[in-house]
PDB file of C-alpha atoms in Angstrom:
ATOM      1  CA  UNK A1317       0.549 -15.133 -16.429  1.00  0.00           C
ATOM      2  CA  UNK A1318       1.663 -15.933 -13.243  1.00  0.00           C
ATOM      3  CA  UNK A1319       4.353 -12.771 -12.975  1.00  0.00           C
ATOM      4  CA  UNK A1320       1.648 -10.748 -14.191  1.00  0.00           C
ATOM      5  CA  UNK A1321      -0.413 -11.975 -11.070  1.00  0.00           C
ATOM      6  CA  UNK A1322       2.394 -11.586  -8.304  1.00  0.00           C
ATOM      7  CA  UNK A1323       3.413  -8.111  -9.813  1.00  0.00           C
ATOM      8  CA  UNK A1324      -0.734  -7.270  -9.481  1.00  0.00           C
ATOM      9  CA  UNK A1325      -1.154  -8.321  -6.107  1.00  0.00           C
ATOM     10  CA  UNK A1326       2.320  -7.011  -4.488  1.00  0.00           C
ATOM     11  CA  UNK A1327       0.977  -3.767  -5.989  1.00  0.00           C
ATOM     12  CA  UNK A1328      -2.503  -4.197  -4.267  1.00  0.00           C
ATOM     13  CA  UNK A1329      -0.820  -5.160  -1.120  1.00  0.00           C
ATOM     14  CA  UNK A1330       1.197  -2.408  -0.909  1.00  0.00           C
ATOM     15  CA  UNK A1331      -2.145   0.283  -0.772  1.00  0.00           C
ATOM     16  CA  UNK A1332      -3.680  -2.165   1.591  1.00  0.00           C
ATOM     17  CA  UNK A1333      -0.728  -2.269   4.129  1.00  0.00           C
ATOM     18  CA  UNK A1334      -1.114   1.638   5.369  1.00  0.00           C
ATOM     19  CA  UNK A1335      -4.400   0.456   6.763  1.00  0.00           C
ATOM     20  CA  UNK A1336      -3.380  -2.311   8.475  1.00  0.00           C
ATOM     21  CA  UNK A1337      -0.663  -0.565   9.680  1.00  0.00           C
ATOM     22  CA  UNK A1338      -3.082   1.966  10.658  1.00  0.00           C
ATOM     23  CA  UNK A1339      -4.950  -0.788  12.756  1.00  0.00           C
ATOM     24  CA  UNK A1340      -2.495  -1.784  14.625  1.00  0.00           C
ATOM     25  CA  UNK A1341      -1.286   1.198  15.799  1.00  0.00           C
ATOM     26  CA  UNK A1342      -4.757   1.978  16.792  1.00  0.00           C
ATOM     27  CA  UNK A1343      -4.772  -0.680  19.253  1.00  0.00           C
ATOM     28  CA  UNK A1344      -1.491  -0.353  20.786  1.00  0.00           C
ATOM     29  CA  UNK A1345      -1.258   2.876  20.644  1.00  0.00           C
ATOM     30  CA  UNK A1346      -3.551   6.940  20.923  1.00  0.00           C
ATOM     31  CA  UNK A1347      -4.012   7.054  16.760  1.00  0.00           C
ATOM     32  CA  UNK A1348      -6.844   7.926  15.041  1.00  0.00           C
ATOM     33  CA  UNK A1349      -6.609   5.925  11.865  1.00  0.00           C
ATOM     34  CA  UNK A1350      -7.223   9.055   9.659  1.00  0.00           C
ATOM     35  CA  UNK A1351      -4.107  11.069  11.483  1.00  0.00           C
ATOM     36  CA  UNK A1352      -2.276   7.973  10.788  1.00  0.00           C
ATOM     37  CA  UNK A1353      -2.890   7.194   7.019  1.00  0.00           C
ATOM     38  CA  UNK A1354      -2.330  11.098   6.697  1.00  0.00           C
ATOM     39  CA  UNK A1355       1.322  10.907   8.369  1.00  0.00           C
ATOM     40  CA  UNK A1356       2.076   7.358   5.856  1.00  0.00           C
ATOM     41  CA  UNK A1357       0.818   9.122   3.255  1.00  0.00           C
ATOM     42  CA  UNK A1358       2.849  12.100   3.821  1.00  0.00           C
ATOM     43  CA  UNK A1359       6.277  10.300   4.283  1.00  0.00           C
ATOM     44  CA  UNK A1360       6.153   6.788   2.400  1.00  0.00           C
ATOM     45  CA  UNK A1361       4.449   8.399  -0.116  1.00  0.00           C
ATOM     46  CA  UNK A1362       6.748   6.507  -2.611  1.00  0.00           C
ATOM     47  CA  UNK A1363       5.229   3.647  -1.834  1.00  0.00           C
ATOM     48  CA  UNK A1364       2.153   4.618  -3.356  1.00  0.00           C
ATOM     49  CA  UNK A1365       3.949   4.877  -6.692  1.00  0.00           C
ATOM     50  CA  UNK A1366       6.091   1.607  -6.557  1.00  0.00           C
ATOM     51  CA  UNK A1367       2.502  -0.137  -5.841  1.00  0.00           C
ATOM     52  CA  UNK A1368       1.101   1.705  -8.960  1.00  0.00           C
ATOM     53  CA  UNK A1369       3.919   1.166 -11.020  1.00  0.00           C
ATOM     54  CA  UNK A1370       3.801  -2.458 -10.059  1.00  0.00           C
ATOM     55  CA  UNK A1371      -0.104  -2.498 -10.880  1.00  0.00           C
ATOM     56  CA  UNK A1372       0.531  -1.131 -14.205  1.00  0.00           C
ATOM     57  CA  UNK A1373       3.143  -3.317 -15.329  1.00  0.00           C
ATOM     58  CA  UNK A1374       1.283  -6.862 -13.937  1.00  0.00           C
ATOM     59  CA  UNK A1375      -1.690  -5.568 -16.380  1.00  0.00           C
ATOM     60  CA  UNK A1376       0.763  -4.684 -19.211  1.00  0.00           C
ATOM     61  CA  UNK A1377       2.271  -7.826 -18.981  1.00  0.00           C
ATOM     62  CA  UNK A1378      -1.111  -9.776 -18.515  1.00  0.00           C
ATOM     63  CA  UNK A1379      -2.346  -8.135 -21.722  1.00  0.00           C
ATOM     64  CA  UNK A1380       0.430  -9.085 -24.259  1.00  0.00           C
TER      65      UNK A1380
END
């Protein structure tokens, strides 16, 4: 149960850190937060699949 929760939010954390990343380089730096989640998107885009891979294995676990 408690794997199952770590592996869950790790996953959710990792589609919530482009934003914050986005954030903060909005206030030290000349991004718009869309250009920025665009150029993440477009080169840690890997990430996005370890998170979902990680999301689907905390709820396969969770389930048995």
């Amino acid at each position: 149960m408690k794997t199952s929760k770590v592996l869950i939010g790790t996953g959710i954390g990792i589609f919530i850190l482009p934003f914050v990343l986005g954030l903060y380089h909005m206030w030290i730096e000349n991004w718009n937060l869309l250009d920025w989640l665009i150029l993440y998107s477009f080169v840690y885009w890997p990430t996005y699949v370890f998170g979902a891979v990680l999301i689907v294995s905390g709820w396969i676990i969770y389930k048995k």
